[in-house]
Amino acid sequence: MRPQPDFIHEFVPGSSSRTLLLLHGTGGNERDLIPLGRELDPDAALLSPRGKVLENGMPRFFRRLAEGVFDLEDLQHRANELADFVSAAAQHYRFASDNLVAVGYSNGANIAAAMLLLRPEILPVAVLFRAMVPLHPDKLPDLSSVSVWIGAGDQDPIVPVSETEGLAELLRDAGANVTIRFAKGGHGLTNEDLEGARHWLVEP
Ligand code: MLT
């Protein structure tokens, strides 16, 4: 039996009890972030689903109406579906859901942030590269046992600095322990991002 609900995904077993949930950006797929996951933690298991929404043939995790303008109904539905998949996959592959780290890039970081806000029991730790405020929940969740590292670009044309700071503020208001690092650069990942996230994962 496959996990239900299912996503097309890769699962790579690890040699430690940690699992990284890898969430790709627009136009990516389940194989995209496997090398990044290995670089961030050579010992962790890797779970990497493919987003189910297609935008001009490009996979994403939820629909958007324009760049940075999200279809909030679809986002809520997709965040819940992904959260249910992660729980089902934890049982199926027998990984510890209390040692799960979401690692998302761009659209993948945005759905991870939406999961933190809508399904706070799923992700104890998250690394969000180039993330935005995905939505404002009706009621703030209790994220007091959650740690989040946000990697932003100081010249990102898609995610302005104010947007990164808005996300950090929202997560902190919910009680999360948030670290932000601004790398020199735009929307693409840099070595500075990888180094920052890798160090934080070793010593949060
Ligand atoms: C999104 O749609 O999640 C953001 O605009 C980032 C992107 O995927 O380009």
Tab-separated table of N, CA, C and O in Angstrom, residues 74-157:
chain	number	residue	atom	x	y	z
A	74	ASP	N	-7.170	27.210	-2.639
A	74	ASP	CA	-6.353	26.089	-3.117
A	74	ASP	C	-5.166	25.857	-2.171
A	74	ASP	O	-4.832	24.719	-1.834
A	75	LEU	N	-4.547	26.951	-1.723
A	75	LEU	CA	-3.383	26.836	-0.826
A	75	LEU	C	-3.765	26.088	0.459
A	75	LEU	O	-3.048	25.186	0.907
A	76	GLN	N	-4.931	26.428	1.030
A	76	GLN	CA	-5.344	25.749	2.273
A	76	GLN	C	-5.581	24.265	2.031
A	76	GLN	O	-5.152	23.415	2.801
A	77	HIS	N	-6.263	23.979	0.930
A	77	HIS	CA	-6.557	22.585	0.595
A	77	HIS	C	-5.246	21.805	0.368
A	77	HIS	O	-5.057	20.708	0.896
A	78	ARG	N	-4.336	22.406	-0.397
A	78	ARG	CA	-3.073	21.706	-0.736
A	78	ARG	C	-2.174	21.547	0.488
A	78	ARG	O	-1.480	20.546	0.624
A	79	ALA	N	-2.154	22.544	1.366
A	79	ALA	CA	-1.307	22.451	2.570
A	79	ALA	C	-1.807	21.311	3.459
A	79	ALA	O	-1.020	20.532	4.012
A	80	ASN	N	-3.137	21.194	3.565
A	80	ASN	CA	-3.701	20.101	4.375
A	80	ASN	C	-3.440	18.748	3.731
A	80	ASN	O	-3.108	17.776	4.421
A	81	GLU	N	-3.561	18.687	2.415
A	81	GLU	CA	-3.324	17.416	1.716
A	81	GLU	C	-1.856	16.986	1.873
A	81	GLU	O	-1.548	15.817	2.132
A	82	LEU	N	-0.946	17.953	1.761
A	82	LEU	CA	0.482	17.633	1.911
A	82	LEU	C	0.782	17.192	3.350
A	82	LEU	O	1.535	16.238	3.575
A	83	ALA	N	0.164	17.875	4.319
A	83	ALA	CA	0.355	17.494	5.726
A	83	ALA	C	-0.124	16.054	5.943
A	83	ALA	O	0.546	15.253	6.622
A	84	ASP	N	-1.270	15.698	5.344
A	84	ASP	CA	-1.784	14.328	5.490
A	84	ASP	C	-0.849	13.322	4.814
A	84	ASP	O	-0.634	12.218	5.320
A	85	PHE	N	-0.292	13.713	3.675
A	85	PHE	CA	0.673	12.831	2.999
A	85	PHE	C	1.897	12.597	3.885
A	85	PHE	O	2.382	11.459	4.019
A	86	VAL	N	2.401	13.667	4.496
A	86	VAL	CA	3.600	13.540	5.337
A	86	VAL	C	3.323	12.597	6.511
A	86	VAL	O	4.136	11.718	6.828
A	87	SER	N	2.148	12.723	7.136
A	87	SER	CA	1.804	11.816	8.247
A	87	SER	C	1.716	10.381	7.757
A	87	SER	O	2.208	9.452	8.408
A	88	ALA	N	1.077	10.181	6.590
A	88	ALA	CA	0.930	8.825	6.056
A	88	ALA	C	2.289	8.253	5.671
A	88	ALA	O	2.573	7.065	5.905
A	89	ALA	N	3.160	9.100	5.113
A	89	ALA	CA	4.491	8.634	4.701
A	89	ALA	C	5.334	8.263	5.927
A	89	ALA	O	6.121	7.309	5.886
A	90	ALA	N	5.142	8.985	7.041
A	90	ALA	CA	5.898	8.664	8.271
A	90	ALA	C	5.556	7.247	8.732
A	90	ALA	O	6.429	6.481	9.147
A	91	GLN	N	4.275	6.897	8.624
A	91	GLN	CA	3.872	5.532	9.010
A	91	GLN	C	4.375	4.517	7.998
A	91	GLN	O	4.905	3.472	8.356
A	92	HIS	N	4.220	4.849	6.732
A	92	HIS	CA	4.590	3.921	5.664
A	92	HIS	C	6.092	3.613	5.684
A	92	HIS	O	6.503	2.457	5.595
A	93	TYR	N	6.922	4.663	5.791
A	93	TYR	CA	8.386	4.462	5.754
A	93	TYR	C	8.978	4.328	7.156
A	93	TYR	O	10.193	4.179	7.290
A	94	ARG	N	8.140	4.445	8.159
A	94	ARG	CA	8.564	4.317	9.557
A	94	ARG	C	9.665	5.308	9.933
A	94	ARG	O	10.701	4.927	10.459
A	95	PHE	N	9.437	6.578	9.585
A	95	PHE	CA	10.388	7.591	10.078
A	95	PHE	C	9.751	8.374	11.221
A	95	PHE	O	8.528	8.401	11.370
A	96	ALA	N	10.619	8.986	12.040
A	96	ALA	CA	10.147	9.681	13.248
A	96	ALA	C	9.601	11.051	12.870
A	96	ALA	O	10.358	11.921	12.431
A	97	SER	N	8.282	11.242	13.042
A	97	SER	CA	7.719	12.534	12.625
A	97	SER	C	8.138	13.656	13.569
A	97	SER	O	8.022	14.822	13.227
A	98	ASP	N	8.678	13.307	14.758
A	98	ASP	CA	9.146	14.386	15.637
A	98	ASP	C	10.596	14.783	15.322
A	98	ASP	O	11.167	15.633	15.981
A	99	ASN	N	11.195	14.135	14.306
A	99	ASN	CA	12.535	14.556	13.875
A	99	ASN	C	12.519	14.858	12.382
A	99	ASN	O	13.388	14.427	11.621
A	100	LEU	N	11.472	15.597	11.998
A	100	LEU	CA	11.271	15.944	10.596
A	100	LEU	C	11.658	17.410	10.404
A	100	LEU	O	11.303	18.257	11.217
A	101	VAL	N	12.388	17.683	9.334
A	101	VAL	CA	12.786	19.062	9.009
A	101	VAL	C	12.304	19.361	7.599
A	101	VAL	O	12.719	18.696	6.647
A	102	ALA	N	11.419	20.342	7.447
A	102	ALA	CA	11.030	20.754	6.093
A	102	ALA	C	12.138	21.619	5.522
A	102	ALA	O	12.673	22.490	6.221
A	103	VAL	N	12.491	21.361	4.278
A	103	VAL	CA	13.464	22.209	3.574
A	103	VAL	C	12.782	22.624	2.278
A	103	VAL	O	12.578	21.803	1.382
A	104	GLY	N	12.356	23.877	2.197
A	104	GLY	CA	11.609	24.316	1.026
A	104	GLY	C	12.300	25.462	0.334
A	104	GLY	O	12.925	26.313	0.980
A	105	TYR	N	12.160	25.475	-1.002
A	105	TYR	CA	12.701	26.576	-1.792
A	105	TYR	C	11.545	27.275	-2.532
A	105	TYR	O	10.780	26.602	-3.235
A	106	SER	N	11.420	28.559	-2.362
A	106	SER	CA	10.467	29.382	-3.108
A	106	SER	C	9.030	28.851	-2.955
A	106	SER	O	8.523	28.853	-1.835
A	107	ASN	N	8.403	28.339	-3.976
A	107	ASN	CA	7.038	27.834	-3.810
A	107	ASN	C	6.982	26.729	-2.762
A	107	ASN	O	6.022	26.634	-1.981
A	108	GLY	N	8.023	25.907	-2.684
A	108	GLY	CA	8.086	24.840	-1.679
A	108	GLY	C	8.221	25.410	-0.263
A	108	GLY	O	7.669	24.869	0.701
A	109	ALA	N	8.961	26.521	-0.132
A	109	ALA	CA	9.083	27.176	1.182
A	109	ALA	C	7.744	27.790	1.570
A	109	ALA	O	7.353	27.791	2.742
A	110	ASN	N	7.013	28.293	0.574
A	110	ASN	CA	5.722	28.917	0.878
A	110	ASN	C	4.698	27.890	1.353
A	110	ASN	O	3.918	28.167	2.266
A	111	ILE	N	4.700	26.695	0.763
A	111	ILE	CA	3.737	25.702	1.260
A	111	ILE	C	4.184	25.178	2.628
A	111	ILE	O	3.352	24.876	3.480
A	112	ALA	N	5.494	25.119	2.853
A	112	ALA	CA	5.965	24.710	4.186
A	112	ALA	C	5.503	25.738	5.228
A	112	ALA	O	5.029	25.368	6.313
A	113	ALA	N	5.612	27.030	4.885
A	113	ALA	CA	5.162	28.078	5.826
A	113	ALA	C	3.647	27.960	6.052
A	113	ALA	O	3.164	28.121	7.178
A	114	ALA	N	2.909	27.637	4.989
A	114	ALA	CA	1.449	27.463	5.140
A	114	ALA	C	1.153	26.269	6.050
A	114	ALA	O	0.246	26.331	6.890
A	115	MET	N	1.935	25.192	5.912
A	115	MET	CA	1.721	24.033	6.803
A	115	MET	C	2.006	24.405	8.248
A	115	MET	O	1.294	23.976	9.155
A	116	LEU	N	3.069	25.200	8.471
A	116	LEU	CA	3.364	25.620	9.855
A	116	LEU	C	2.165	26.355	10.448
A	116	LEU	O	1.811	26.162	11.609
A	117	LEU	N	1.526	27.208	9.621
A	117	LEU	CA	0.450	28.049	10.136
A	117	LEU	C	-0.882	27.311	10.255
A	117	LEU	O	-1.701	27.629	11.112
A	118	LEU	N	-1.091	26.314	9.378
A	118	LEU	CA	-2.392	25.619	9.361
A	118	LEU	C	-2.362	24.274	10.060
A	118	LEU	O	-3.388	23.799	10.548
A	119	ARG	N	-1.200	23.609	10.039
A	119	ARG	CA	-1.076	22.262	10.620
A	119	ARG	C	0.181	22.217	11.494
A	119	ARG	O	1.161	21.545	11.163
A	120	PRO	N	0.165	22.973	12.597
A	120	PRO	CA	1.392	23.167	13.388
A	120	PRO	C	1.960	21.888	13.986
A	120	PRO	O	3.108	21.875	14.425
A	121	GLU	N	1.185	20.797	13.970
A	121	GLU	CA	1.689	19.550	14.569
A	121	GLU	C	2.647	18.810	13.621
A	121	GLU	O	3.330	17.878	14.042
A	122	ILE	N	2.702	19.205	12.352
A	122	ILE	CA	3.430	18.405	11.355
A	122	ILE	C	4.934	18.672	11.339
A	122	ILE	O	5.742	17.750	11.225
A	123	LEU	N	5.342	19.957	11.430
A	123	LEU	CA	6.749	20.301	11.202
A	123	LEU	C	7.388	20.919	12.440
A	123	LEU	O	7.147	22.094	12.737
A	124	PRO	N	8.231	20.188	13.156
A	124	PRO	CA	8.901	20.794	14.310
A	124	PRO	C	10.003	21.769	13.912
A	124	PRO	O	10.353	22.672	14.674
A	125	VAL	N	10.581	21.572	12.723
A	125	VAL	CA	11.711	22.399	12.273
A	125	VAL	C	11.525	22.674	10.777
A	125	VAL	O	11.095	21.793	10.028
A	126	ALA	N	11.862	23.903	10.355
A	126	ALA	CA	11.760	24.208	8.918
A	126	ALA	C	12.894	25.120	8.484
A	126	ALA	O	13.290	26.039	9.213
A	127	VAL	N	13.416	24.832	7.298
A	127	VAL	CA	14.416	25.678	6.641
A	127	VAL	C	13.719	26.234	5.400
A	127	VAL	O	13.307	25.471	4.522
A	128	LEU	N	13.532	27.541	5.367
A	128	LEU	CA	12.740	28.151	4.293
A	128	LEU	C	13.634	29.076	3.472
A	128	LEU	O	14.064	30.128	3.953
A	129	PHE	N	13.914	28.666	2.235
A	129	PHE	CA	14.717	29.500	1.344
A	129	PHE	C	13.778	30.330	0.473
A	129	PHE	O	12.937	29.788	-0.239
A	130	ARG	N	13.931	31.642	0.504
A	130	ARG	CA	13.178	32.581	-0.359
A	130	ARG	C	11.662	32.440	-0.159
A	130	ARG	O	10.895	32.297	-1.104
A	131	ALA	N	11.251	32.506	1.114
A	131	ALA	CA	9.833	32.319	1.450
A	131	ALA	C	9.103	33.655	1.575
A	131	ALA	O	9.707	34.693	1.849
A	132	MET	N	7.778	33.604	1.384
A	132	MET	CA	6.914	34.771	1.544
A	132	MET	C	5.866	34.464	2.622
A	132	MET	O	5.764	33.319	3.068
A	133	VAL	N	5.047	35.477	2.970
A	133	VAL	CA	3.896	35.213	3.851
A	133	VAL	C	2.870	34.484	2.990
A	133	VAL	O	2.356	35.052	2.033
A	134	PRO	N	2.564	33.208	3.284
A	134	PRO	CA	1.657	32.483	2.393
A	134	PRO	C	0.201	32.870	2.626
A	134	PRO	O	-0.581	32.947	1.683
A	135	LEU	N	-0.149	33.110	3.889
A	135	LEU	CA	-1.536	33.449	4.254
A	135	LEU	C	-1.527	33.934	5.695
A	135	LEU	O	-0.545	33.735	6.421
A	136	HIS	N	-2.611	34.587	6.078
A	136	HIS	CA	-2.777	34.984	7.484
A	136	HIS	C	-3.864	34.092	8.062
A	136	HIS	O	-5.019	34.192	7.652
A	137	PRO	N	-3.517	33.188	8.985
A	137	PRO	CA	-4.530	32.265	9.497
A	137	PRO	C	-5.552	33.015	10.352
A	137	PRO	O	-5.236	34.052	10.939
A	138	ASP	N	-6.778	32.453	10.419
A	138	ASP	CA	-7.830	33.080	11.235
A	138	ASP	C	-7.384	33.167	12.688
A	138	ASP	O	-7.648	34.126	13.387
A	139	LYS	N	-6.712	32.106	13.133
A	139	LYS	CA	-6.266	32.058	14.527
A	139	LYS	C	-4.792	31.662	14.495
A	139	LYS	O	-4.436	30.722	13.771
A	140	LEU	N	-3.946	32.360	15.262
A	140	LEU	CA	-2.524	32.003	15.249
A	140	LEU	C	-2.331	30.637	15.907
A	140	LEU	O	-2.886	30.372	16.971
A	141	PRO	N	-1.540	29.762	15.279
A	141	PRO	CA	-1.272	28.467	15.908
A	141	PRO	C	-0.256	28.642	17.039
A	141	PRO	O	0.366	29.700	17.158
A	142	ASP	N	-0.074	27.610	17.838
A	142	ASP	CA	0.966	27.638	18.873
A	142	ASP	C	2.219	26.992	18.287
A	142	ASP	O	2.286	25.778	18.148
A	143	LEU	N	3.202	27.836	17.944
A	143	LEU	CA	4.438	27.304	17.368
A	143	LEU	C	5.585	27.420	18.377
A	143	LEU	O	6.749	27.542	17.988
A	144	SER	N	5.256	27.376	19.678
A	144	SER	CA	6.301	27.637	20.670
A	144	SER	C	7.354	26.534	20.735
A	144	SER	O	8.426	26.753	21.287
A	145	SER	N	7.073	25.359	20.139
A	145	SER	CA	8.149	24.355	20.125
A	145	SER	C	8.717	24.162	18.715
A	145	SER	O	9.340	23.144	18.437
A	146	VAL	N	8.519	25.176	17.863
A	146	VAL	CA	8.969	25.063	16.463
A	146	VAL	C	10.139	26.019	16.209
A	146	VAL	O	10.142	27.153	16.693
A	147	SER	N	11.140	25.535	15.456
A	147	SER	CA	12.277	26.385	15.082
A	147	SER	C	12.317	26.532	13.569
A	147	SER	O	12.162	25.550	12.838
A	148	VAL	N	12.540	27.769	13.124
A	148	VAL	CA	12.521	28.050	11.681
A	148	VAL	C	13.756	28.866	11.328
A	148	VAL	O	14.098	29.835	12.012
A	149	TRP	N	14.410	28.464	10.250
A	149	TRP	CA	15.524	29.236	9.683
A	149	TRP	C	15.062	29.756	8.331
A	149	TRP	O	14.604	28.970	7.482
A	150	ILE	N	15.153	31.079	8.137
A	150	ILE	CA	14.716	31.668	6.864
A	150	ILE	C	15.944	32.199	6.132
A	150	ILE	O	16.693	33.018	6.668
A	151	GLY	N	16.155	31.726	4.910
A	151	GLY	CA	17.266	32.204	4.084
A	151	GLY	C	16.697	33.083	2.975
A	151	GLY	O	15.966	32.614	2.113
A	152	ALA	N	17.035	34.371	3.019
A	152	ALA	CA	16.504	35.328	2.036
A	152	ALA	C	17.657	35.880	1.206
A	152	ALA	O	18.831	35.725	1.566
A	153	GLY	N	17.319	36.534	0.087
A	153	GLY	CA	18.333	37.199	-0.733
A	153	GLY	C	18.150	38.699	-0.573
A	153	GLY	O	17.017	39.190	-0.679
A	154	ASP	N	19.238	39.435	-0.347
A	154	ASP	CA	19.058	40.875	-0.074
A	154	ASP	C	18.652	41.659	-1.327
A	154	ASP	O	18.263	42.811	-1.237
A	155	GLN	N	18.740	41.009	-2.517
A	155	GLN	CA	18.260	41.694	-3.733
A	155	GLN	C	17.273	40.809	-4.489
A	155	GLN	O	17.269	40.773	-5.712
A	156	ASP	N	16.455	40.110	-3.755
A	156	ASP	CA	15.499	39.196	-4.399
A	156	ASP	C	14.365	40.001	-5.050
A	156	ASP	O	13.631	40.702	-4.351
A	157	PRO	N	14.201	39.911	-6.384
A	157	PRO	CA	13.142	40.698	-7.031
A	157	PRO	C	11.748	40.114	-6.781
A	157	PRO	O	10.734	40.792	-6.988
